[in-house]
GROMACS .gro file of C-alpha atoms in nm:
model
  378
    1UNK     CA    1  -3.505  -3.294  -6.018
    2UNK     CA    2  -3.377  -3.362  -5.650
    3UNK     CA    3  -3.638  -3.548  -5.497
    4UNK     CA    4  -3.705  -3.511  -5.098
    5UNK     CA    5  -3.578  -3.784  -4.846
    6UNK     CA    6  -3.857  -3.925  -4.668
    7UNK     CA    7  -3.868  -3.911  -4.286
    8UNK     CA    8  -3.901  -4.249  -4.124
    9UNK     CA    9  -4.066  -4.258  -3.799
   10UNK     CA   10  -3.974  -4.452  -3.471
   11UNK     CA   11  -4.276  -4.611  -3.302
   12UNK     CA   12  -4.313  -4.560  -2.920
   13UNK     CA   13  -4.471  -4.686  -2.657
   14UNK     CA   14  -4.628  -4.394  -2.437
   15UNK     CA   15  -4.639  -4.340  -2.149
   16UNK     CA   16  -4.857  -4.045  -2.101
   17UNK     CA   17  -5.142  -4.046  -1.934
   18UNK     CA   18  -5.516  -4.056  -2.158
   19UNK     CA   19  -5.702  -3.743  -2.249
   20UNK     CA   20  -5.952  -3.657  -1.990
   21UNK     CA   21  -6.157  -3.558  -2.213
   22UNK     CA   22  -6.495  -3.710  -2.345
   23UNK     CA   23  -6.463  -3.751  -2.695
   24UNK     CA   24  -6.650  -4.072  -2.704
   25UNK     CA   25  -6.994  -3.956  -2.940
   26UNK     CA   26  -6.686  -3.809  -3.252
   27UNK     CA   27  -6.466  -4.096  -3.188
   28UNK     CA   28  -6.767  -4.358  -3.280
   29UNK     CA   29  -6.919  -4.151  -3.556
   30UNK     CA   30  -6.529  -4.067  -3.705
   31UNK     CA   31  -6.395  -4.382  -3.765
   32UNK     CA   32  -6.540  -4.475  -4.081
   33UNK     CA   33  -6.640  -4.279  -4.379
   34UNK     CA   34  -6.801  -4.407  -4.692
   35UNK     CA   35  -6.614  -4.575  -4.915
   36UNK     CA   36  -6.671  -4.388  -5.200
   37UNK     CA   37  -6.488  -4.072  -5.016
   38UNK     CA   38  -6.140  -4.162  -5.153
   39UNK     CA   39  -6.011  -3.760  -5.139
   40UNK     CA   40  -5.904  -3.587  -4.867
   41UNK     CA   41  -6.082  -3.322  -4.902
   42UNK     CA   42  -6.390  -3.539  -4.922
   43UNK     CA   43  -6.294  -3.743  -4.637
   44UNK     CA   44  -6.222  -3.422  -4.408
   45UNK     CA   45  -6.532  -3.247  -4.517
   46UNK     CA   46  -6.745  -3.547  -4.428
   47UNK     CA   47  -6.584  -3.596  -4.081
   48UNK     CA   48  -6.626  -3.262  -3.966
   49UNK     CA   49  -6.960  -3.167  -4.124
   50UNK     CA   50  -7.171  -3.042  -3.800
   51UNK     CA   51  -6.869  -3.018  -3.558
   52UNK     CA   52  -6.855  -2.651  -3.441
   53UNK     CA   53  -6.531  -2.636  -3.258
   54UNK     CA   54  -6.196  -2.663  -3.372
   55UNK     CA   55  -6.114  -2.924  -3.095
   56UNK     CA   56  -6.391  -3.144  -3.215
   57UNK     CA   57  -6.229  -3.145  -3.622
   58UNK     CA   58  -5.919  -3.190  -3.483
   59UNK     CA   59  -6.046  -3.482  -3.280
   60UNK     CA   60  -6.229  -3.630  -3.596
   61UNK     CA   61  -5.978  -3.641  -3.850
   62UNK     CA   62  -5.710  -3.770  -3.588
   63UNK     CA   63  -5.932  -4.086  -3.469
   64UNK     CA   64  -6.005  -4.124  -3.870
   65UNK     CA   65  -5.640  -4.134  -3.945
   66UNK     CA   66  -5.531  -4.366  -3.617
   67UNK     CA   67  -5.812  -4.640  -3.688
   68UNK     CA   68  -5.751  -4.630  -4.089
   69UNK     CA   69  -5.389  -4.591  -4.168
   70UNK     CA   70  -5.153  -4.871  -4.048
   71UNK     CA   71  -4.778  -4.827  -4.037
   72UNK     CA   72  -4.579  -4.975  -4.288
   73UNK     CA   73  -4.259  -5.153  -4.120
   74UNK     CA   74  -4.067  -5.202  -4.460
   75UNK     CA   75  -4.055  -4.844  -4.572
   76UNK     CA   76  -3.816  -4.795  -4.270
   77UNK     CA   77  -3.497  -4.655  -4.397
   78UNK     CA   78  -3.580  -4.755  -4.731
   79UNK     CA   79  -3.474  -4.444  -4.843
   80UNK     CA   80  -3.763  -4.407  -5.070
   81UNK     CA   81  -3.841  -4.012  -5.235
   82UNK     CA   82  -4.103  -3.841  -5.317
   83UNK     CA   83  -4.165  -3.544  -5.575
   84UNK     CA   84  -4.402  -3.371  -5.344
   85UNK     CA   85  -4.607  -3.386  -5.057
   86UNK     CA   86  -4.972  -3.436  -5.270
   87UNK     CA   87  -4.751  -3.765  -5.376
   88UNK     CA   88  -4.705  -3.878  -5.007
   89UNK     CA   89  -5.112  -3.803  -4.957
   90UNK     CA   90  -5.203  -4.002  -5.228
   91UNK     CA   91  -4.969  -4.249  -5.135
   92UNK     CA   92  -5.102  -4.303  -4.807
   93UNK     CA   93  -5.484  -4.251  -4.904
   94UNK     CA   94  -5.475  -4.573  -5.191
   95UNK     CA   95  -5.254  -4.801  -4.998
   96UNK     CA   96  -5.374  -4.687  -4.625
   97UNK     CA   97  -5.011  -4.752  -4.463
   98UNK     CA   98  -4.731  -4.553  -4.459
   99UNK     CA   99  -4.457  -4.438  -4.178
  100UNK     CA  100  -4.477  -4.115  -3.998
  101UNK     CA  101  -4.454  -3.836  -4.300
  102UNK     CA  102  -4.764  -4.041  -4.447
  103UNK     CA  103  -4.906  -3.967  -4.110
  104UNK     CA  104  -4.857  -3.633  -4.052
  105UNK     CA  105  -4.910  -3.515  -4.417
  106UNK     CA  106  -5.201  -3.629  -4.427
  107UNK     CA  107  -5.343  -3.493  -4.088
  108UNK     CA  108  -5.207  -3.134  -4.202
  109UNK     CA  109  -5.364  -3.176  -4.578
  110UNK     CA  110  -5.707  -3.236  -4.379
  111UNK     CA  111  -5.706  -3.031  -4.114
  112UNK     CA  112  -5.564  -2.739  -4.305
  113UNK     CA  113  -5.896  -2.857  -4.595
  114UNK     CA  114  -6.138  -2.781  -4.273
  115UNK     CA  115  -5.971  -2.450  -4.193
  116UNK     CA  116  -5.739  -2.528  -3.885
  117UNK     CA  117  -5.420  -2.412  -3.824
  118UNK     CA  118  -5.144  -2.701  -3.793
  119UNK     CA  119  -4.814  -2.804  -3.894
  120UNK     CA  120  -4.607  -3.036  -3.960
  121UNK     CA  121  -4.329  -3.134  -3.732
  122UNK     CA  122  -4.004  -3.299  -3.759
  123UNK     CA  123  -3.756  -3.369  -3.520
  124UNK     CA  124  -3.617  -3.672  -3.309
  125UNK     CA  125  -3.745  -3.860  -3.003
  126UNK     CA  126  -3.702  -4.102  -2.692
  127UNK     CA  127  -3.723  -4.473  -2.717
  128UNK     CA  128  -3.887  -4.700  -2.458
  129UNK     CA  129  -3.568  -4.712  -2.269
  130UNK     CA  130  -3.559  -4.312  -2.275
  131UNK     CA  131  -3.224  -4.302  -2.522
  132UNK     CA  132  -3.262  -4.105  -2.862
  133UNK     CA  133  -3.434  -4.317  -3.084
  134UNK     CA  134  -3.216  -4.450  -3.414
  135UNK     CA  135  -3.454  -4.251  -3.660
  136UNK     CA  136  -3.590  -3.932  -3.717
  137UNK     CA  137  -3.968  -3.898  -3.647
  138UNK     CA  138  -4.251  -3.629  -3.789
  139UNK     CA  139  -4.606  -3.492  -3.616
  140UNK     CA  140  -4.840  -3.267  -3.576
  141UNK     CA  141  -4.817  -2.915  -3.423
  142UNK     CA  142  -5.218  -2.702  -3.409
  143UNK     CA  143  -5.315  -2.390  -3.302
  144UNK     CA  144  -5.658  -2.402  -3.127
  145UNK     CA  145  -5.793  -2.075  -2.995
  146UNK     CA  146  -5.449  -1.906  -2.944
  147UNK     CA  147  -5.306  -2.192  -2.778
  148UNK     CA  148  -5.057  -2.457  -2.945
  149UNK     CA  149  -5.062  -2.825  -2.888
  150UNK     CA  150  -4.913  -3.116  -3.009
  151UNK     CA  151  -5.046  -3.452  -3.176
  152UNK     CA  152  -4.869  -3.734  -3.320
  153UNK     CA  153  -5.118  -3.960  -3.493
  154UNK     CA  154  -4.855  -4.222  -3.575
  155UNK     CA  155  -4.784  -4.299  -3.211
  156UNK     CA  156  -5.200  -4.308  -3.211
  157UNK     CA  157  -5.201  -4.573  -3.457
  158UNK     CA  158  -5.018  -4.803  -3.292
  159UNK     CA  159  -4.683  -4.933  -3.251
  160UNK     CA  160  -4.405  -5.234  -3.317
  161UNK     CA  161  -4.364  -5.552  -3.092
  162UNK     CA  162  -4.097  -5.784  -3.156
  163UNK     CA  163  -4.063  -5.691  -3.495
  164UNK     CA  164  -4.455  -5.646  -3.575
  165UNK     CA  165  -4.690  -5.370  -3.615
  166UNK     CA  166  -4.960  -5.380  -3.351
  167UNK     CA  167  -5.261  -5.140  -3.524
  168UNK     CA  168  -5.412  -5.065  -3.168
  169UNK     CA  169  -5.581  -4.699  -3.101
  170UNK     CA  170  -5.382  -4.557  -2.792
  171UNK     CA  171  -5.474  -4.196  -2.731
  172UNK     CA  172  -5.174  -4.083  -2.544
  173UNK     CA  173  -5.124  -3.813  -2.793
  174UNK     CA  174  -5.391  -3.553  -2.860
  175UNK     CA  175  -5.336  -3.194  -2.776
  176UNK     CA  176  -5.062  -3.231  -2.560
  177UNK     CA  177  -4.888  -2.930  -2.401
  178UNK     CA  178  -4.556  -2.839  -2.555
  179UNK     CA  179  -4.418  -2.846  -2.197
  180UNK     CA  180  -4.560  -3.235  -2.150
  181UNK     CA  181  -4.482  -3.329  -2.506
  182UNK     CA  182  -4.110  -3.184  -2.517
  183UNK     CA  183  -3.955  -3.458  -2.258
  184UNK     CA  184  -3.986  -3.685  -2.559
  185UNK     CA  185  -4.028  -3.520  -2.878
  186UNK     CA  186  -3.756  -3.286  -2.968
  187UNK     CA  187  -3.794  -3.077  -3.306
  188UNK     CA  188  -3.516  -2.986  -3.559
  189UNK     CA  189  -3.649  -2.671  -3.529
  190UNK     CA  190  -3.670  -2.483  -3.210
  191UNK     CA  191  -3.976  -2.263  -3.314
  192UNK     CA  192  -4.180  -2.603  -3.300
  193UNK     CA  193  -4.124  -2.657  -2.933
  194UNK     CA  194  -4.441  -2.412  -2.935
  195UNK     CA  195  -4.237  -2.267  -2.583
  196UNK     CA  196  -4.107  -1.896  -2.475
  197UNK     CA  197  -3.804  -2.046  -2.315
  198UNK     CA  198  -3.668  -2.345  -2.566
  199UNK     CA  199  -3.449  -2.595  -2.463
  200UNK     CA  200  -3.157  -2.676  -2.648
  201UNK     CA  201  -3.018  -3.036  -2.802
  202UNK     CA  202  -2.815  -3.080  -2.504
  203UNK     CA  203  -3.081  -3.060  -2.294
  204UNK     CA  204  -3.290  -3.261  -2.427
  205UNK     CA  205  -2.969  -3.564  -2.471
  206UNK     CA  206  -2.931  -3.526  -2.106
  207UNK     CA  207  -3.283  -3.513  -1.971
  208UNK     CA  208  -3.264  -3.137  -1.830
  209UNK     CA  209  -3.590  -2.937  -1.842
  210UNK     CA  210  -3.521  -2.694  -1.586
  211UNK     CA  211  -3.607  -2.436  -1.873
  212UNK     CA  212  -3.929  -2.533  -1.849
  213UNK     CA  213  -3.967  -2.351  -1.487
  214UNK     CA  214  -3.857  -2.046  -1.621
  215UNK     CA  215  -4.018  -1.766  -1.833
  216UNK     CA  216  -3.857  -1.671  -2.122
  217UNK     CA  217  -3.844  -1.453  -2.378
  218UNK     CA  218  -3.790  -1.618  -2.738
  219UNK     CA  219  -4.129  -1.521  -2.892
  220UNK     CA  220  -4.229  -1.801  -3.114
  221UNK     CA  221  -4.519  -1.695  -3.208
  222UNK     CA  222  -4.370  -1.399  -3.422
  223UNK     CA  223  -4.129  -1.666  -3.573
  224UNK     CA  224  -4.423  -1.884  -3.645
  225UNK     CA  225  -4.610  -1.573  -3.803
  226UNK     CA  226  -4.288  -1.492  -4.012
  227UNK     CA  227  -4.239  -1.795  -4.119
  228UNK     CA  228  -4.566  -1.834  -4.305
  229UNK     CA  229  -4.537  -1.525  -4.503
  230UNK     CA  230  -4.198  -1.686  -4.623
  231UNK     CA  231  -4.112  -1.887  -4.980
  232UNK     CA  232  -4.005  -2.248  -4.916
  233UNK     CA  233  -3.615  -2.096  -4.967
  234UNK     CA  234  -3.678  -1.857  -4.710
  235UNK     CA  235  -3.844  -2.118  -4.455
  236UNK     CA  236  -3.542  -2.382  -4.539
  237UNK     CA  237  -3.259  -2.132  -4.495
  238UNK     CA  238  -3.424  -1.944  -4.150
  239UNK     CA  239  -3.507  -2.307  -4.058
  240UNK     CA  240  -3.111  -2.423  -4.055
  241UNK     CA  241  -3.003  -2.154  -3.908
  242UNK     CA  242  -3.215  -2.243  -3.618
  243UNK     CA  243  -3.121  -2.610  -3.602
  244UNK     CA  244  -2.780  -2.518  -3.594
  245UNK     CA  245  -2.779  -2.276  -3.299
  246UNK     CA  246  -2.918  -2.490  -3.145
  247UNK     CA  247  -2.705  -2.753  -3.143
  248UNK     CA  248  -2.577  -3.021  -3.338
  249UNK     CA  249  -2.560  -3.334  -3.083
  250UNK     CA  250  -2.655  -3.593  -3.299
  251UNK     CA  251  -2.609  -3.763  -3.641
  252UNK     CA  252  -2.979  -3.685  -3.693
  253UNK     CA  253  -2.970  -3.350  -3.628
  254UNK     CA  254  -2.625  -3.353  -3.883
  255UNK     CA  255  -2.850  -3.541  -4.137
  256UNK     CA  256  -3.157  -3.260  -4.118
  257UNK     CA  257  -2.865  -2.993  -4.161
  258UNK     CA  258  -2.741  -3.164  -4.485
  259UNK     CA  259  -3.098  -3.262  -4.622
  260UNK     CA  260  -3.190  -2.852  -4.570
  261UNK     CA  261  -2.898  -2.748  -4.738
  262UNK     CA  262  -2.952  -3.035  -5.075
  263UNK     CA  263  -3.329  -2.865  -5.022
  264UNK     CA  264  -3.160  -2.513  -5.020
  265UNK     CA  265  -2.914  -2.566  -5.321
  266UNK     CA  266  -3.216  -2.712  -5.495
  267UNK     CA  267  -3.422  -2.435  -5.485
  268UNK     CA  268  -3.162  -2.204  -5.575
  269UNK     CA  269  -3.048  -2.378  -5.905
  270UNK     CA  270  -3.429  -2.420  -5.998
  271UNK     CA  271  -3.428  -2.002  -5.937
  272UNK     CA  272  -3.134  -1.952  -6.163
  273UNK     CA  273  -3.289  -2.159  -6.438
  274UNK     CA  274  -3.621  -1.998  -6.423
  275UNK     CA  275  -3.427  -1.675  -6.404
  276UNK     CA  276  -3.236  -1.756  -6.671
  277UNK     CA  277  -3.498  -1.908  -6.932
  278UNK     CA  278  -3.642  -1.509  -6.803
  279UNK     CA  279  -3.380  -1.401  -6.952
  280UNK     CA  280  -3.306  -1.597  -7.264
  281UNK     CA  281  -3.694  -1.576  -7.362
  282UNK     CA  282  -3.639  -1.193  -7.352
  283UNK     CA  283  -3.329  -1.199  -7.523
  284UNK     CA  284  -3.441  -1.447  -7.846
  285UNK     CA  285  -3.725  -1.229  -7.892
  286UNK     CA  286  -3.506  -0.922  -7.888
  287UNK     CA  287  -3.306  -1.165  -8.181
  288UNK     CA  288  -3.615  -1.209  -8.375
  289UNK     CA  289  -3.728  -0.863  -8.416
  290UNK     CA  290  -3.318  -0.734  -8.458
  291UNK     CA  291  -3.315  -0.977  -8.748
  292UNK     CA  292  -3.629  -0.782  -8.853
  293UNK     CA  293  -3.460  -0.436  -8.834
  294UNK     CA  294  -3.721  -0.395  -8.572
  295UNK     CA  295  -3.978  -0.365  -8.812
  296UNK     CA  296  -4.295  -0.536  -8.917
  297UNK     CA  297  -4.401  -0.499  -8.635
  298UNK     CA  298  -4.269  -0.193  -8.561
  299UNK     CA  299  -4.083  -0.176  -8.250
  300UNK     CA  300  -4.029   0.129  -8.030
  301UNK     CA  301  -3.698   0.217  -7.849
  302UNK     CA  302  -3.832   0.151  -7.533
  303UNK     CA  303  -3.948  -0.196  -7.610
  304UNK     CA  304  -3.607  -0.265  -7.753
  305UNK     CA  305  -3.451  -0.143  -7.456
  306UNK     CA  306  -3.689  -0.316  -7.227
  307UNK     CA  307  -3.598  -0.659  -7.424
  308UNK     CA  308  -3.199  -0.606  -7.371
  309UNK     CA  309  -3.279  -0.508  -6.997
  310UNK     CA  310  -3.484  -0.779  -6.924
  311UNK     CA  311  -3.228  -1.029  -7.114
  312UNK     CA  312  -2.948  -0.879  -6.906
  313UNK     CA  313  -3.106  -0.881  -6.566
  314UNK     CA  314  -3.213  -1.270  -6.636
  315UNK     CA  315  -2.835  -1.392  -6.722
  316UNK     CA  316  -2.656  -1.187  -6.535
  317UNK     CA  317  -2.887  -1.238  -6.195
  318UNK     CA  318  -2.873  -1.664  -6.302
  319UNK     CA  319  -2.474  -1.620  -6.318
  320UNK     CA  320  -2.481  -1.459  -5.964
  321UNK     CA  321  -2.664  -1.755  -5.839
  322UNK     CA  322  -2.520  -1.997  -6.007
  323UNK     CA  323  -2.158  -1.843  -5.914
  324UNK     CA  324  -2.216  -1.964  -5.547
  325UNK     CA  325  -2.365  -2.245  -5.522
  326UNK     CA  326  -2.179  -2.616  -5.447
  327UNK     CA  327  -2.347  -2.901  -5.347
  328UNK     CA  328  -2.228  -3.258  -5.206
  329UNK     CA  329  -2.476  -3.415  -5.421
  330UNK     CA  330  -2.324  -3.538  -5.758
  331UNK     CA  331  -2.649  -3.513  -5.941
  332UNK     CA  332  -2.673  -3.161  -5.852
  333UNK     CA  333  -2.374  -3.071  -5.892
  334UNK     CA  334  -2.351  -3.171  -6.209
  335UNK     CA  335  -2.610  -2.965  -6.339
  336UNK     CA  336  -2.499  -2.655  -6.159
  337UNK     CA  337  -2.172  -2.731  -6.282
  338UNK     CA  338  -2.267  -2.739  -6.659
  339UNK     CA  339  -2.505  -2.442  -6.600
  340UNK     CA  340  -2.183  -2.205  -6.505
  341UNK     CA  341  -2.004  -2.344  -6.779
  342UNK     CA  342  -2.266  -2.276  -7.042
  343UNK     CA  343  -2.223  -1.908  -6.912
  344UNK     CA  344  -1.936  -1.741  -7.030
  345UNK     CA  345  -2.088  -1.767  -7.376
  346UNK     CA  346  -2.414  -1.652  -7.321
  347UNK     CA  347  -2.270  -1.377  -7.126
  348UNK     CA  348  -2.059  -1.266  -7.441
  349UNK     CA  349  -2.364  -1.265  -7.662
  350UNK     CA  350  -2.530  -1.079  -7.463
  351UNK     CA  351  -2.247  -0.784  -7.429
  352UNK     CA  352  -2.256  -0.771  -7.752
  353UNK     CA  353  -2.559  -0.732  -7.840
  354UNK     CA  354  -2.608  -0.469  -7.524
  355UNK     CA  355  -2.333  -0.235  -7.667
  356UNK     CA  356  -2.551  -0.245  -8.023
  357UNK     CA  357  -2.856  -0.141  -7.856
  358UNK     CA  358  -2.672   0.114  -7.676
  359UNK     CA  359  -2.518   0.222  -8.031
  360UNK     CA  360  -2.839   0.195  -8.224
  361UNK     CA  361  -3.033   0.417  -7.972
  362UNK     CA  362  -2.771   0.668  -7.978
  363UNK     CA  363  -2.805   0.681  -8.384
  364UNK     CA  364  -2.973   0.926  -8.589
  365UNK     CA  365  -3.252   0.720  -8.662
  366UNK     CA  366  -3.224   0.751  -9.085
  367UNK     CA  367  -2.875   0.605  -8.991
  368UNK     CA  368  -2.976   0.342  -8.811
  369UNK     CA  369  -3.021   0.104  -9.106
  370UNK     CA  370  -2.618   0.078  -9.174
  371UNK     CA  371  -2.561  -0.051  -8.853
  372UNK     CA  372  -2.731  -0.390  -8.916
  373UNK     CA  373  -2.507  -0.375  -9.232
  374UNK     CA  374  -2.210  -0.341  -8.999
  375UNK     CA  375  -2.284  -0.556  -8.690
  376UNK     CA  376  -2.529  -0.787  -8.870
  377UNK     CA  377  -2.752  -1.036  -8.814
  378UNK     CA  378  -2.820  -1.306  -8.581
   0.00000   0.00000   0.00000
């Protein structure tokens, strides 16, 4: 299996001003939980019991996170990969340090346990200096009473010094306007800017946000909508298509392209094999009962016809797929390579055994007997 190439987050220092909000009664009661909470589920569910409004869960589960989960300098390019995001969670929840995917999956995993509506973000940002930061970075996105807003708990947590991680709460970034947070946060993805009138890569690289001052008319929210009634291929390929229009500027942006596509190819050789093991199941019990004469149990046309279709649509869809796909990946390639070439083969079984259906249907059925005489058995 291709595994997923972690995101490894760039720690800023902010320089936003602090929420003016008075959080102060959540923030004492959310930064500890009982040890013998250990899930998320738990932990979320504890945090939020009696808080009515979706600003005050948010609020809960983002102090929890900041005060509890320290980042983890070495895992930095490390290149490490992960076989889903519950593996990240649990990751992050038994050793309580992580980089920025830790982060952010694990504030989406909670807040999404309590009911709220966020995502997960990924994209690239500004250093101290204001260039574009080395590595890629991930946060939050939420939805809170029709209204989107940012938070990136990592940058919460703390940040590096001189080669050290400082774990020191700084709340610079909860709920921050799109318009606020996009001067130094710029998604992959230009549906995550959470704005009507999106700037571009280029804008971003050169600091221009006149956009910002003008209305537009790229409706997000319908994008946003669409995309969660989408399959992860469907997300992935709508997703690059995106990114690309908008602009590739950047070896990051380059490096989200190519990790969408492995993602894409992926997911499209694990739908041929599923499609095809469809098929081949169909097809080897269609074998089973042929080398039965279709008897004991007795099997109707139909069924035997349904077998044969079903065996046919399997391979033949699986060869279609596997037919165009390439990937850079040698691993993957590989496989797809000796999936194609197991193929031809299958396909000629298959013909076969399609044109003795077609023949044995056709057949008076006292007849019918002679023909496994003539084309045998499997």
């Amino acid at each position: 299996m291709i595994k997923e190439v972690l995101l490894s987050g760039f720690l800023l220092i902010s320089t936003l001003g602090f929420s003016q909000s008075d959080y102060s009664e959540i923030d004492i009661n959310s930064k500890t939980v009982p040890d013998s909470l250990t899930d998320y589920i738990q932990i979320a569910d504890y945090l939020t019991k009696g808080l009515e409004t979706d600003i005050d869960k948010a609020r809960a589960i983002y102090i929890w996170i900041a005060h509890n989960i320290k980042y983890d300098l070495t895992q930095i390019n490390s290149g490490k990969c992960y076989d889903s995001d519950q593996e990240i969670i649990n990751e992050v929840l038994n050793e309580r340090q992580g980089v920025c995917q830790h982060y952010s999956e694990l504030f989406l995993a909670m807040s999404k346990s309590v009911g709220l509506e966020s995502h997960l973000i990924s994209g690239y940002t500004r250093d101290i200096f204001g260039n574009i930061a080395d590595l890629s970075h991930a946060w939050n996105g939420i939805r809170i009473d029709s209204n989107y807003y940012m938070i990136d708990v990592t940058l919460a947590a703390g940040y590096e010094l001189k080669g050290k991680y400082v774990h020191k709460f700084r709340d610079d970034y909860f709920l921050k306007s799109p318009k606020e947070f996009i001067r130094d946060h710029m998604p992959f993805d230009p549906i995550w800017q959470f704005l009507d009138n999106p700037i571009d890569n280029n804008d971003f690289i050169n600091k221009d946000f006149s956009r910002l001052e003008t209305k537009g008319n790229f409706a997000f929210k319908d994008y946003i909508q669409q995309y969660a009634k989408q399959n992860e291929l469907e997300q992935l390929e709508n997703s690059n298509k995106r990114i690309i229009a908008n602009g590739i500027k950047n070896n990051l942006i380059q490096k989200q392209v190519d990790e969408n596509n492995l993602q894409i190819t992926n997911r499209k050789y694990n739908l041929a094999i599923d499609t095809l093991n469809y098929g081949i199941d169909n097809y080897n019990l269609y074998i089973t009962h042929k080398n039965r004469q279709f008897r004991n149990p007795k099997l109707e046309d139909s069924r035997v016809k349904e077998l044969i279709d079903n065996a046919d649509n399997g391979v033949f869809t699986a060869n279609e797929i596997f037919y165009g796909l390439f990937s850079s990946n040698k691993e993957l390639n590989d496989l797809i390579t000796d999936a194609r070439n197991r193929m031809p083969d299958l396909i000629s079984d298959l013909e076969r055994e399609k044109d003795f259906v077609d023949r044995y249907l056709k057949k008076w059925k006292p007849l019918r007997i002679f023909m496994f005489l003539t084309y045998g058995y499997q």
